[in-house]
XYZ file of N, CA, C and O in Angstrom:
732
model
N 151.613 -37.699 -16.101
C 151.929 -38.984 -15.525
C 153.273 -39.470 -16.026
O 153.597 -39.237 -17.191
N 154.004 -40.076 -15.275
C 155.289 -40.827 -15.721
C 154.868 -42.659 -16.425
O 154.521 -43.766 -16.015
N 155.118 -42.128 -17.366
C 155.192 -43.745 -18.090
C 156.045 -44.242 -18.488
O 156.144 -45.461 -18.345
N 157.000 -43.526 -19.140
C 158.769 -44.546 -19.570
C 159.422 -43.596 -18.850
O 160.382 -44.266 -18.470
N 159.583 -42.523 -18.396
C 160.354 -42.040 -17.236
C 160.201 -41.076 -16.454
O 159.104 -40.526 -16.553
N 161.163 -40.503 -15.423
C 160.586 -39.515 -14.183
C 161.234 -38.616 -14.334
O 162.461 -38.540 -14.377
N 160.159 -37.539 -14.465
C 160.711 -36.313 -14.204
C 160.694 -35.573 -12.983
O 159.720 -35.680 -12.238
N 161.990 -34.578 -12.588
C 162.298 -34.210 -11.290
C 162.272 -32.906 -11.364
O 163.448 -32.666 -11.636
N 161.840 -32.097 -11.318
C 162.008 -30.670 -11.194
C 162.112 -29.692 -10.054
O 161.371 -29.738 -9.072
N 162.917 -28.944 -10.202
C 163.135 -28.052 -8.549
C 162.896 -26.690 -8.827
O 163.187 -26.293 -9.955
N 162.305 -25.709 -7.809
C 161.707 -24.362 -7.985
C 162.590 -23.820 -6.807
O 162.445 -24.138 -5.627
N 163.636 -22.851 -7.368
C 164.146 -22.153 -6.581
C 163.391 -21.641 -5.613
O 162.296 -21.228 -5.993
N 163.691 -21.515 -4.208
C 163.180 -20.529 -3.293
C 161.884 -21.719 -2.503
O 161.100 -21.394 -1.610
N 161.950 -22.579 -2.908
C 160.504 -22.992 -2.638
C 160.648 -24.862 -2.632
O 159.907 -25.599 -1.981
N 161.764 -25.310 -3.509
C 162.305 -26.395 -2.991
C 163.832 -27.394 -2.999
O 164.194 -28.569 -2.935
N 164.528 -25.628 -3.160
C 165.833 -25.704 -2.715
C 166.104 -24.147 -3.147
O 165.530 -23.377 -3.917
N 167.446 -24.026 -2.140
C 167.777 -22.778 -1.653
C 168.538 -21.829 -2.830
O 168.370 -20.611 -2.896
N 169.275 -22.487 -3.610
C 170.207 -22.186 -4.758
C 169.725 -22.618 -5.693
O 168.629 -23.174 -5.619
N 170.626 -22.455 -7.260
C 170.548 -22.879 -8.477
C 171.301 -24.328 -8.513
O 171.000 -25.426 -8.981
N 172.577 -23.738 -7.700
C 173.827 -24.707 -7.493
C 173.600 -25.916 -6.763
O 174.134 -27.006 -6.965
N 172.326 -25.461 -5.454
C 172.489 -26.469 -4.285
C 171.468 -27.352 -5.662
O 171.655 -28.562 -5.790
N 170.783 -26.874 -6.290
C 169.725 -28.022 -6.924
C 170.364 -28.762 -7.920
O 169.950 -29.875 -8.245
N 171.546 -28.122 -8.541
C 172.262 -29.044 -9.772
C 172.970 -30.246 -8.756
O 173.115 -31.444 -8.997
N 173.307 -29.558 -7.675
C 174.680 -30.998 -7.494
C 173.639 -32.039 -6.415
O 173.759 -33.263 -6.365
N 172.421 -31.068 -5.438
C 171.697 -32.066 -5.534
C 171.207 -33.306 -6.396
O 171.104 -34.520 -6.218
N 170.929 -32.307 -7.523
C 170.353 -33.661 -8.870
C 171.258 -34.556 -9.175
O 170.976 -35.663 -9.635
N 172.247 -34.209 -8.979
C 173.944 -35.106 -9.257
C 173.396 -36.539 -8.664
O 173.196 -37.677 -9.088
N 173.277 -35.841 -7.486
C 173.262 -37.106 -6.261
C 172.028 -38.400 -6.603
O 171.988 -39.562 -6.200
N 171.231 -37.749 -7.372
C 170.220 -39.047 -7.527
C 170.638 -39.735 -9.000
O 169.748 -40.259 -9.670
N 171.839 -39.717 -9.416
C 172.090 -40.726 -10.880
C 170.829 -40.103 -12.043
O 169.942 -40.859 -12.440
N 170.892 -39.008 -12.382
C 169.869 -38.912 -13.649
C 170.669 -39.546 -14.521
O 171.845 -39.897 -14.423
N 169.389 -39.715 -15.934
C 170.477 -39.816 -17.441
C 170.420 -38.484 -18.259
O 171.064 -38.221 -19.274
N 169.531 -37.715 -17.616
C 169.581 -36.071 -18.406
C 169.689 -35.484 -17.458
O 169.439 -35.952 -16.347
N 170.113 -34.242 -17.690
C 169.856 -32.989 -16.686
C 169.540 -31.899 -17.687
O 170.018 -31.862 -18.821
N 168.830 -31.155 -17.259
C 167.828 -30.029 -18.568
C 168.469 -28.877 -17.495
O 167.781 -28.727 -16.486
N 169.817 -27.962 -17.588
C 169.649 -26.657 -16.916
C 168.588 -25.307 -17.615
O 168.087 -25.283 -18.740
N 168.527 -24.730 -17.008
C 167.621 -23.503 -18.068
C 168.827 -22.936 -18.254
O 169.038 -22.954 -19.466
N 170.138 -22.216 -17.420
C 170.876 -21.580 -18.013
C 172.130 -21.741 -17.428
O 171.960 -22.436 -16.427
N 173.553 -21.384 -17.579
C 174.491 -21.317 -17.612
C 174.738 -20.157 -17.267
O 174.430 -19.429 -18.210
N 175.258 -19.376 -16.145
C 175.051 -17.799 -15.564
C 176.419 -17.726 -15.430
O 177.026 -16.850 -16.047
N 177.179 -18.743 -14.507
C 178.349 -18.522 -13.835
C 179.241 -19.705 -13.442
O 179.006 -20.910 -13.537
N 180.347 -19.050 -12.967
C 181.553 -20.030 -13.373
C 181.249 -21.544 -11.893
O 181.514 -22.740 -12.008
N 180.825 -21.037 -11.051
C 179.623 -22.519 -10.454
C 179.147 -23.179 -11.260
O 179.703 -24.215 -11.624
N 178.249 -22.861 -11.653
C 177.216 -23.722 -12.628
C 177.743 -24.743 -13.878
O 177.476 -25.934 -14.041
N 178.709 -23.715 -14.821
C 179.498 -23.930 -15.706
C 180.197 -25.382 -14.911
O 179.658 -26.481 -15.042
N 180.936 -25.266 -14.429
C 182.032 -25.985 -13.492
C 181.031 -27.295 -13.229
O 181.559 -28.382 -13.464
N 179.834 -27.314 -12.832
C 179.221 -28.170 -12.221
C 178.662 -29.038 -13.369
O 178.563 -30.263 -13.431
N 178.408 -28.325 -14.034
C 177.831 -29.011 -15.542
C 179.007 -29.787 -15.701
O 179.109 -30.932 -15.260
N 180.113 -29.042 -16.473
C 181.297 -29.869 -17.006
C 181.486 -31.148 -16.307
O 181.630 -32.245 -16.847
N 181.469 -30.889 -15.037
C 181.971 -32.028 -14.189
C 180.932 -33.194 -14.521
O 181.336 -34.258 -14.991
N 179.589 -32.961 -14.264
C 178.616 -33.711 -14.671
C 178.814 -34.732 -15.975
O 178.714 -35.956 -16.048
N 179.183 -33.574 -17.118
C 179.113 -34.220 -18.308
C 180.052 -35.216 -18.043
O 179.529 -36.330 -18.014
N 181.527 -35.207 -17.793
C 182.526 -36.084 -17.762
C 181.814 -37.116 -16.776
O 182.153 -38.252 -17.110
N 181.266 -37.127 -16.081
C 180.799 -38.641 -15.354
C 179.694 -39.685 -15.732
O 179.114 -40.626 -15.190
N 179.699 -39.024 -16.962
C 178.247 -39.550 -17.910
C 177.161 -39.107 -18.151
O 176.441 -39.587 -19.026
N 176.782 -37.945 -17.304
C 175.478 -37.229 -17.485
C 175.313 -36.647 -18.743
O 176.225 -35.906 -19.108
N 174.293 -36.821 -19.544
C 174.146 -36.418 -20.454
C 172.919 -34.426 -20.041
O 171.718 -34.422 -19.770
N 173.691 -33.333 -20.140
C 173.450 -32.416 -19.985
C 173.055 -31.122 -21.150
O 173.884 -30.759 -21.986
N 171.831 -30.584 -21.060
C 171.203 -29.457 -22.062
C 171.203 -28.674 -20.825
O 171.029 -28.877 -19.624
N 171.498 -27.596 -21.687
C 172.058 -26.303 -20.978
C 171.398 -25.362 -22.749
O 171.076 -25.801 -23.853
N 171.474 -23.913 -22.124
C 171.232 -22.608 -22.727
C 172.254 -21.875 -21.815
O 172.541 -22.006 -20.626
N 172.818 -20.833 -23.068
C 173.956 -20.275 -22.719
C 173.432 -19.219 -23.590
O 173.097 -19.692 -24.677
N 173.149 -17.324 -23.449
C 173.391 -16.462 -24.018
C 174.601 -15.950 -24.554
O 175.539 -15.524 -23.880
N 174.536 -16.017 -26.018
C 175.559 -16.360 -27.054
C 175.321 -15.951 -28.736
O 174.275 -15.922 -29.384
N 176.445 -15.713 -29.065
C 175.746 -15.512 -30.616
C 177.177 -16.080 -31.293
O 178.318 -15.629 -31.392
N 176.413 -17.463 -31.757
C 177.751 -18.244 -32.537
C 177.947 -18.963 -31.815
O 178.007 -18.688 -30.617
N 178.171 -20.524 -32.455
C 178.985 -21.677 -31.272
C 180.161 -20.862 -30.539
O 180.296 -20.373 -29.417
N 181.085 -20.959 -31.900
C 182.633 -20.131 -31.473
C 182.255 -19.561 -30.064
O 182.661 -20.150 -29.062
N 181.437 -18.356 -29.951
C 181.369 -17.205 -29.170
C 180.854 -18.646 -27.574
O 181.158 -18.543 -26.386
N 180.122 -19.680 -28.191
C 179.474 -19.651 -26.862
C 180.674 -20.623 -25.693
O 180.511 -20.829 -24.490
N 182.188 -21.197 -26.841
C 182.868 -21.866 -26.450
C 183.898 -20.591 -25.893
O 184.618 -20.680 -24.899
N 183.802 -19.606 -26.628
C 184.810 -18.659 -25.739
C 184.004 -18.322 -24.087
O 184.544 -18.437 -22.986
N 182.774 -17.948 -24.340
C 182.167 -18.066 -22.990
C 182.358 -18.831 -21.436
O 182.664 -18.320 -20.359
N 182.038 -20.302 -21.794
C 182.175 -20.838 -20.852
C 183.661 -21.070 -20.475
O 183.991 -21.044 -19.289
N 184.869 -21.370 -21.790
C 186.202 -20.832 -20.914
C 186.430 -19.625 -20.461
O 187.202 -19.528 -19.507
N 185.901 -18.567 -20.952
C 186.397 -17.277 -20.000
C 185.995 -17.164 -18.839
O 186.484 -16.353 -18.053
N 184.844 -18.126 -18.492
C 184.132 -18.505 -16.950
C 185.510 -18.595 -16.081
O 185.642 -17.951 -15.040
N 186.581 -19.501 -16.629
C 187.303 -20.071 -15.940
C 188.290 -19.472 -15.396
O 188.430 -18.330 -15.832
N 189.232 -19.863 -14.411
C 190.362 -18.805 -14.336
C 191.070 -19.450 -15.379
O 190.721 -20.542 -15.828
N 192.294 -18.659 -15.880
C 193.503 -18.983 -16.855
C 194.282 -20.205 -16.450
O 194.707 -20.959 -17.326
N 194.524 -20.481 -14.995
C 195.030 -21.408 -14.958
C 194.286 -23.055 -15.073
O 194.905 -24.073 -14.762
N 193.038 -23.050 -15.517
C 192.137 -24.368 -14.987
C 192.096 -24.813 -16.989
O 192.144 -24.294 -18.104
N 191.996 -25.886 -16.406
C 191.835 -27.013 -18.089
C 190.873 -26.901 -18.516
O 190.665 -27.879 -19.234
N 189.973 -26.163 -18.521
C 188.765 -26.295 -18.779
C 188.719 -26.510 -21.108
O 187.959 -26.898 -21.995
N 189.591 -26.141 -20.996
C 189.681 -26.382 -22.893
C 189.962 -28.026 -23.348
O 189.728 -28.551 -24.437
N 190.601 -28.690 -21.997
C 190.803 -30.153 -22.380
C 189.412 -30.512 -22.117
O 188.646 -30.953 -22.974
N 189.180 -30.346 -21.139
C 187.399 -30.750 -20.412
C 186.514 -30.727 -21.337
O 186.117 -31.701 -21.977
N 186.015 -29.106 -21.491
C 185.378 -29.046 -23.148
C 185.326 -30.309 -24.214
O 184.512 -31.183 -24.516
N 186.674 -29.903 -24.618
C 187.300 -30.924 -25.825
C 186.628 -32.157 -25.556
O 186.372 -32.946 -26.466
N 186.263 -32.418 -24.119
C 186.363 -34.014 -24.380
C 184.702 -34.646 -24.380
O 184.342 -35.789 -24.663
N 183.775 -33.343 -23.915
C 182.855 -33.343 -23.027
C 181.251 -32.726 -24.253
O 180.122 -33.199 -24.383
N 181.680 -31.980 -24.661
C 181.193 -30.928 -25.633
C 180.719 -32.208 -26.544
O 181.354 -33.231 -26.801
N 179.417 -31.829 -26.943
C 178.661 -32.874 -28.286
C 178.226 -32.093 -29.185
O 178.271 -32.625 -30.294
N 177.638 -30.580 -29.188
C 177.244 -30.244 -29.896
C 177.033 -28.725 -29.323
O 177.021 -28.427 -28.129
N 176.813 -27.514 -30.812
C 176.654 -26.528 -29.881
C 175.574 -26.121 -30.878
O 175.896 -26.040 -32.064
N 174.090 -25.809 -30.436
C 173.006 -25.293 -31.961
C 172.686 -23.948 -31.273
O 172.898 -23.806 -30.068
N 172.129 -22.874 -32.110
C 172.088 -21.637 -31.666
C 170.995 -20.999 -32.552
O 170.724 -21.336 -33.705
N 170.358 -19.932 -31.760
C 168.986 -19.905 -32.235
C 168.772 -18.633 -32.544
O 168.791 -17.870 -31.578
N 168.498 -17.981 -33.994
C 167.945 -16.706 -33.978
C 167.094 -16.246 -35.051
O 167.178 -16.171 -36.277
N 165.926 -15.856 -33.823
C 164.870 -15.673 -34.615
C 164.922 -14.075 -35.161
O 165.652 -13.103 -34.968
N 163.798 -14.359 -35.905
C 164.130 -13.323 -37.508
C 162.958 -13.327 -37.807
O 162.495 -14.463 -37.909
N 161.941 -12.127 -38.085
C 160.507 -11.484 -38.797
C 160.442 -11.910 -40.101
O 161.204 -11.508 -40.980
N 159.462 -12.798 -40.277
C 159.055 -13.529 -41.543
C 158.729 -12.388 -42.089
O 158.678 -11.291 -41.534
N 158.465 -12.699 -43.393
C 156.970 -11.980 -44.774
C 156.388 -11.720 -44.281
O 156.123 -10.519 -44.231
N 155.616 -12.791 -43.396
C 154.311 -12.898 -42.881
C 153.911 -12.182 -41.112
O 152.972 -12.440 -40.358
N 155.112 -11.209 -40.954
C 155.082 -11.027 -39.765
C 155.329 -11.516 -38.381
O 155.521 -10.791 -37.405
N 155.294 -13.520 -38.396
C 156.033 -14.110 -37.390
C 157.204 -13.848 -37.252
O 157.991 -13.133 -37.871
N 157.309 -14.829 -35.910
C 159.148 -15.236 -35.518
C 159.413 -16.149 -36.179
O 158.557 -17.034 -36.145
N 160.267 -16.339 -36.802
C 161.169 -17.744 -37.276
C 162.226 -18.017 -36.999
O 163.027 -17.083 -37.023
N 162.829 -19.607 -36.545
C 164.152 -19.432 -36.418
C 165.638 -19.473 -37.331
O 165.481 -19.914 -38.469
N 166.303 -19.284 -37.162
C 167.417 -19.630 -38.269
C 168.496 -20.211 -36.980
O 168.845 -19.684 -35.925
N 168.811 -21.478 -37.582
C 169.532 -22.070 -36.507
C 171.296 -22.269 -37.252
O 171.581 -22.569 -38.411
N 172.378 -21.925 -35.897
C 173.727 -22.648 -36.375
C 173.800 -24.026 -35.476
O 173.198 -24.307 -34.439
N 174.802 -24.825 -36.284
C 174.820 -26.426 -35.407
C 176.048 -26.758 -35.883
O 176.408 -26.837 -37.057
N 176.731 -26.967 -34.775
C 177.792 -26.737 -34.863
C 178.148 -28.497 -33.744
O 178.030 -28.710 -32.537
N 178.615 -29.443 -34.969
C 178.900 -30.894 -34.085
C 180.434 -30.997 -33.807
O 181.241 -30.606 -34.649
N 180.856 -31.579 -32.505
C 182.371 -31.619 -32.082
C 182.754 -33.018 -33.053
O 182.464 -34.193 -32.829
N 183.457 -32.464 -34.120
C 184.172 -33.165 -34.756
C 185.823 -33.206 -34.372
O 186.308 -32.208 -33.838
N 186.505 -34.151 -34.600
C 187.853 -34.571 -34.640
C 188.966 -33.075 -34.257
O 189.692 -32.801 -33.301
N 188.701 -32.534 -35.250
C 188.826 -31.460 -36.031
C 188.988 -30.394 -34.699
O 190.083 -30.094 -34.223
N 187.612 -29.859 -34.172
C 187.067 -28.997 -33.472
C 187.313 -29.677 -32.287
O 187.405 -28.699 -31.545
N 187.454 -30.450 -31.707
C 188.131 -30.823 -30.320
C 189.495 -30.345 -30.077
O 189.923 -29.768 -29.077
N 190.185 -30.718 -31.284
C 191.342 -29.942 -31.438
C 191.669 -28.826 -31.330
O 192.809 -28.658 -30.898
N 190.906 -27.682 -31.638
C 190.959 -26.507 -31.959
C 190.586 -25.737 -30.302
O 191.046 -24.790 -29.664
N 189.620 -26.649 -30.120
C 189.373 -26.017 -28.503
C 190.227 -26.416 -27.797
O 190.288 -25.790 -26.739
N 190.697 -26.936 -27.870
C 192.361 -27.737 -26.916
C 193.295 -26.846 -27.304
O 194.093 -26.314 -26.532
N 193.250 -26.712 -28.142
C 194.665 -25.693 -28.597
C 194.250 -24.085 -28.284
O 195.123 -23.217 -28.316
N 192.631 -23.715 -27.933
C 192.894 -22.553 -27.968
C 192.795 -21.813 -29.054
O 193.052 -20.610 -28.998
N 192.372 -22.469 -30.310
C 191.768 -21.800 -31.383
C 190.777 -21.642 -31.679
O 190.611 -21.907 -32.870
N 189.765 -21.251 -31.086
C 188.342 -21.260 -31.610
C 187.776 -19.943 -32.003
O 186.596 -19.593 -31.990
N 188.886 -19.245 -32.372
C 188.550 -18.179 -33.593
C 188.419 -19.045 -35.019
O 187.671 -18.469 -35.809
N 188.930 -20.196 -35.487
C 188.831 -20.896 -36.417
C 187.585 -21.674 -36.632
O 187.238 -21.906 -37.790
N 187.017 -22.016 -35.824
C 185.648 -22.449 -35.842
C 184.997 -22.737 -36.526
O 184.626 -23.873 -36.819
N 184.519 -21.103 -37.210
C 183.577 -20.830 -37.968
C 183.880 -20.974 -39.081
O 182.935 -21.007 -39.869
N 185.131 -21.105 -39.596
C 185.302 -21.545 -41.111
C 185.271 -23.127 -41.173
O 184.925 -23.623 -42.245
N 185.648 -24.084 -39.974
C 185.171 -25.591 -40.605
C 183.756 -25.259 -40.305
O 183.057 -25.161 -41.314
N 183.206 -25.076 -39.262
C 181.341 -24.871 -39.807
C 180.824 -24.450 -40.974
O 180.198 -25.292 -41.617
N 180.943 -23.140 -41.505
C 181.049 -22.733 -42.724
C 181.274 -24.118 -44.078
O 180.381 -24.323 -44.899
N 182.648 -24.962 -44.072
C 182.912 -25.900 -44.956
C 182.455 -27.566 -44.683
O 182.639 -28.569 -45.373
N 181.799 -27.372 -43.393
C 181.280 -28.743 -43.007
C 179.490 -29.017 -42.774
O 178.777 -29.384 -41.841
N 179.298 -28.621 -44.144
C 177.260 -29.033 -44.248
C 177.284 -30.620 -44.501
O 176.196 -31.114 -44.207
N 178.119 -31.451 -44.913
C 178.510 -33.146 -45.067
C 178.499 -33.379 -43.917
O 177.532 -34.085 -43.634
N 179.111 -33.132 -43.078
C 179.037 -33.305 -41.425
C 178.011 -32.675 -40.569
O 178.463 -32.170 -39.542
N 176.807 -32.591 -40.740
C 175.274 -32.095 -40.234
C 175.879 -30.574 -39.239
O 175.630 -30.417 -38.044
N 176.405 -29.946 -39.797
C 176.662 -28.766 -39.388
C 175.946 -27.833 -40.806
O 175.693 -28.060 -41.989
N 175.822 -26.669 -39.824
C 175.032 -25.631 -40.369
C 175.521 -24.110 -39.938
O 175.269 -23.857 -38.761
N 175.948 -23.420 -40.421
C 176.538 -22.276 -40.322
C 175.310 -21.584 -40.532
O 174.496 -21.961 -41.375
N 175.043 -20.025 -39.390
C 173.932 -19.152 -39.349
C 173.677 -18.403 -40.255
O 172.519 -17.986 -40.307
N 174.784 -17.900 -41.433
C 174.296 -17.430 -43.025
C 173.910 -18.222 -43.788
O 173.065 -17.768 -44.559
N 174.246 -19.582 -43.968
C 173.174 -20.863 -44.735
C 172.253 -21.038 -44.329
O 171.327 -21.087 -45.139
N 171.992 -21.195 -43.170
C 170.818 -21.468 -42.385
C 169.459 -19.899 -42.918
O 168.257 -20.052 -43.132
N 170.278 -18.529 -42.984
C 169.112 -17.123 -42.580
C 168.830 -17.511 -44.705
O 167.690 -17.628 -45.153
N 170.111 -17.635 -45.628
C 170.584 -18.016 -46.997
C 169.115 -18.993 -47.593
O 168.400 -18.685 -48.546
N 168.973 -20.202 -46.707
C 168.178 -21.132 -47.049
C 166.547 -20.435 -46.481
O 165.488 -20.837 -46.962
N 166.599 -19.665 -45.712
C 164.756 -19.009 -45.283
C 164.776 -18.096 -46.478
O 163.716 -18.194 -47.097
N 165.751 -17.108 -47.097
C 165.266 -17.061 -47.529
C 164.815 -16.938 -48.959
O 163.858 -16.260 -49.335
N 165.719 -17.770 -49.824
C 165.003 -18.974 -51.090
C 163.921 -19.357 -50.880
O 163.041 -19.185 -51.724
N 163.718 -19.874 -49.909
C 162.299 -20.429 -49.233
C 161.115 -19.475 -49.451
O 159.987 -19.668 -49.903
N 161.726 -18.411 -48.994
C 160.920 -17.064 -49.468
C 159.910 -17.090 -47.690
O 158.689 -16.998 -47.564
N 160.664 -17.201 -46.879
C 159.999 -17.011 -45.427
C 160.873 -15.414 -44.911
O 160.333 -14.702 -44.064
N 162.058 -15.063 -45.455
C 161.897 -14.128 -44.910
C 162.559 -12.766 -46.617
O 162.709 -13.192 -47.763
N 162.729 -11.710 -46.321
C 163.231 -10.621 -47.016
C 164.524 -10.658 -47.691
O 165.223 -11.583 -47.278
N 164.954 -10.087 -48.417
C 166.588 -9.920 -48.793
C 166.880 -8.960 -47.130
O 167.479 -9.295 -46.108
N 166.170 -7.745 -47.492
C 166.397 -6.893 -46.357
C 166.770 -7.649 -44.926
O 167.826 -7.392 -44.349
N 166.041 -8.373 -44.530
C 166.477 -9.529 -42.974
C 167.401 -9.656 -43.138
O 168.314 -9.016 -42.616
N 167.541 -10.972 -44.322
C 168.934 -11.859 -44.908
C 169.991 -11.501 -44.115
O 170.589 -12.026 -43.175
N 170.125 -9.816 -45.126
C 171.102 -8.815 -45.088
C 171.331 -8.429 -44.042
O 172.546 -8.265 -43.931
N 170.442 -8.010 -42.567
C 170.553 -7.284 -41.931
C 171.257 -8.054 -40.459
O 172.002 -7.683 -39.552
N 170.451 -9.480 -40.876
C 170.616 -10.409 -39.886
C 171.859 -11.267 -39.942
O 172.399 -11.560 -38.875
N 172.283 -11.629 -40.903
C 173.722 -12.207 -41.670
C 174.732 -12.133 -40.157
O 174.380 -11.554 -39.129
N 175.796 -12.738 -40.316
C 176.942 -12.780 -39.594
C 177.914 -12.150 -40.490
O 178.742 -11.658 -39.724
N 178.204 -11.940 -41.482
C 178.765 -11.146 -42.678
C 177.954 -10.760 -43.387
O 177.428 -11.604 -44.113
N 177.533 -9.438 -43.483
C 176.510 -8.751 -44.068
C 176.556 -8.962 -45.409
O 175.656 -9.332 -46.164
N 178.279 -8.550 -45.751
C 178.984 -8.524 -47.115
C 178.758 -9.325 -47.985
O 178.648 -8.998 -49.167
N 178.616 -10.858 -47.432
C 179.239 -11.741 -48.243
C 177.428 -12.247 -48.371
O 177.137 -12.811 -49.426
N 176.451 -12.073 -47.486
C 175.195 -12.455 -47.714
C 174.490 -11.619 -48.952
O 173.733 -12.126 -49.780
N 174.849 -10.393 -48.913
C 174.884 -9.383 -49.887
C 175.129 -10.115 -51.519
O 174.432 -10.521 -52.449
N 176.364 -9.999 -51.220
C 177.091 -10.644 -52.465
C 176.152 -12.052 -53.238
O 175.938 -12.202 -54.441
N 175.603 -13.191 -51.796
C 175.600 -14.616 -52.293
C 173.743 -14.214 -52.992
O 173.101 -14.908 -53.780
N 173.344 -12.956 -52.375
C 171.963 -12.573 -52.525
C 171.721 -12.272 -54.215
O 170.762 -12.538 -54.941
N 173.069 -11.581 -54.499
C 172.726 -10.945 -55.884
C 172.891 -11.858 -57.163
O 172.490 -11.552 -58.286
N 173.510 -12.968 -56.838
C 173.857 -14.573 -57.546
C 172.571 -15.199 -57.616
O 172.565 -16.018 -58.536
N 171.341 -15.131 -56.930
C 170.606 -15.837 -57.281
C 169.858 -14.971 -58.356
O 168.922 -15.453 -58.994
C-alpha cells in the first residue's frame, strides 16, 4: 500500500516498449527519485545526467570496480567532444561500490568503497584527472569516505574474513600484505 509515497514501476515488454522510452517517460511525471537498475549505454547514461541536473534525485548501478573506474565509465559513454566531465562534476553525489567476499563462516559479505564528491574531486573530474581519485579516497576517512582496502582491512580485524581473502581480494595486494603483517 502507498502511505507517505507512490511508487511507479515499469516492466519492459509489457508496459513500455524500451528501457529509454520508460526513463524519459518517468521524466515526464515530476518524480523526486528515480531507482534505474542499470546504466548499459550512452542513452541511458545521457538521460540520467540530464535528469540529475533538473533536480531528480537518481540511483543507478553501474558494473564497475572502483569509484575512479566507474567515473571513467560513464565518460567514456560519451563522445570526446560532449561535457559530460563538467555535468558529472556538478551532478555526481556520491559513488559506493560493492564487493562481496567469502566469510570464515562460508557467507557473502560485503566490503564497500564510498567515495563522496568533495570540492576536491569535482575538480579532478573536470580536469580529467580521475586517475587521482583513489589517493584522496585512500586519505579522506574524516570525510565519510572509505577506500575498498580499509573497508576488506577492517572485515578482517573483525575476524569475518581470512588474511588469505584480505590478500587476494585487496586493490593492492602488496600493500594489504604489508599492512597484514603490522598487526
Amino acid at each position: 500500500r502507498h502511505e507517505k509515497s507512490i511508487v511507479s514501476q515499469r516492466e519492459i515488454n509489457t508496459d513500455t516498449a524500451s528501457y529509454l522510452t520508460a526513463l524519459r517517460a518517468a521524466l515526464r511525471q515530476s518524480p523526486d527519485v528515480i531507482l534505474l537498475g542499470e546504466m548499459r549505454d550512452y542513452e541511458t547514461i545521457n538521460t540520467a545526467v540530464t535528469a540529475a541536473e533538473t533536480g531528480h534525485m537518481i540511483f543507478s548501478s553501474l558494473h564497475t570496480i572502483g569509484a575512479a573506474n566507474t567515473i571513467d565509465r560513464i565518460i567514456d559513454a560519451f563522445p570526446a567532444t560532449h561535457q559530460i566531465s563538467v555535468q558529472l562534476a556538478s551532478v555526481l553525489q556520491a559513488v559506493v561500490c560493492q564487493k562481496l567476499l567469502p566469510s570464515v563462516n562460508g557467507e557473502m559479505i560485503p566490503a564497500f568503497e564510498i567515495m563522496v564528491l568533495t570540492p576536491a574531486i569535482r575538480n579532478l573530474i573536470r580536469e580529467g584527472k580521475v586517475h587521482q581519485i583513489n589517493g584522496i579516497i585512500y586519505t579522506s576517512a574524516a570525510e565519510n569516505m572509505i577506500a575498498m582496502d580499509s573497508s576488506i582491512l577492517q572485515l578482517y580485524k573483525d575476524g569475518r574474513i581470512d588474511k588469505h581473502t584480505a590478500i587476494s581480494e585487496a586493490v593492492n595486494p602488496g600493500i594489504m600484505s604489508k599492512r597484514l603483517n603490522l598487526l
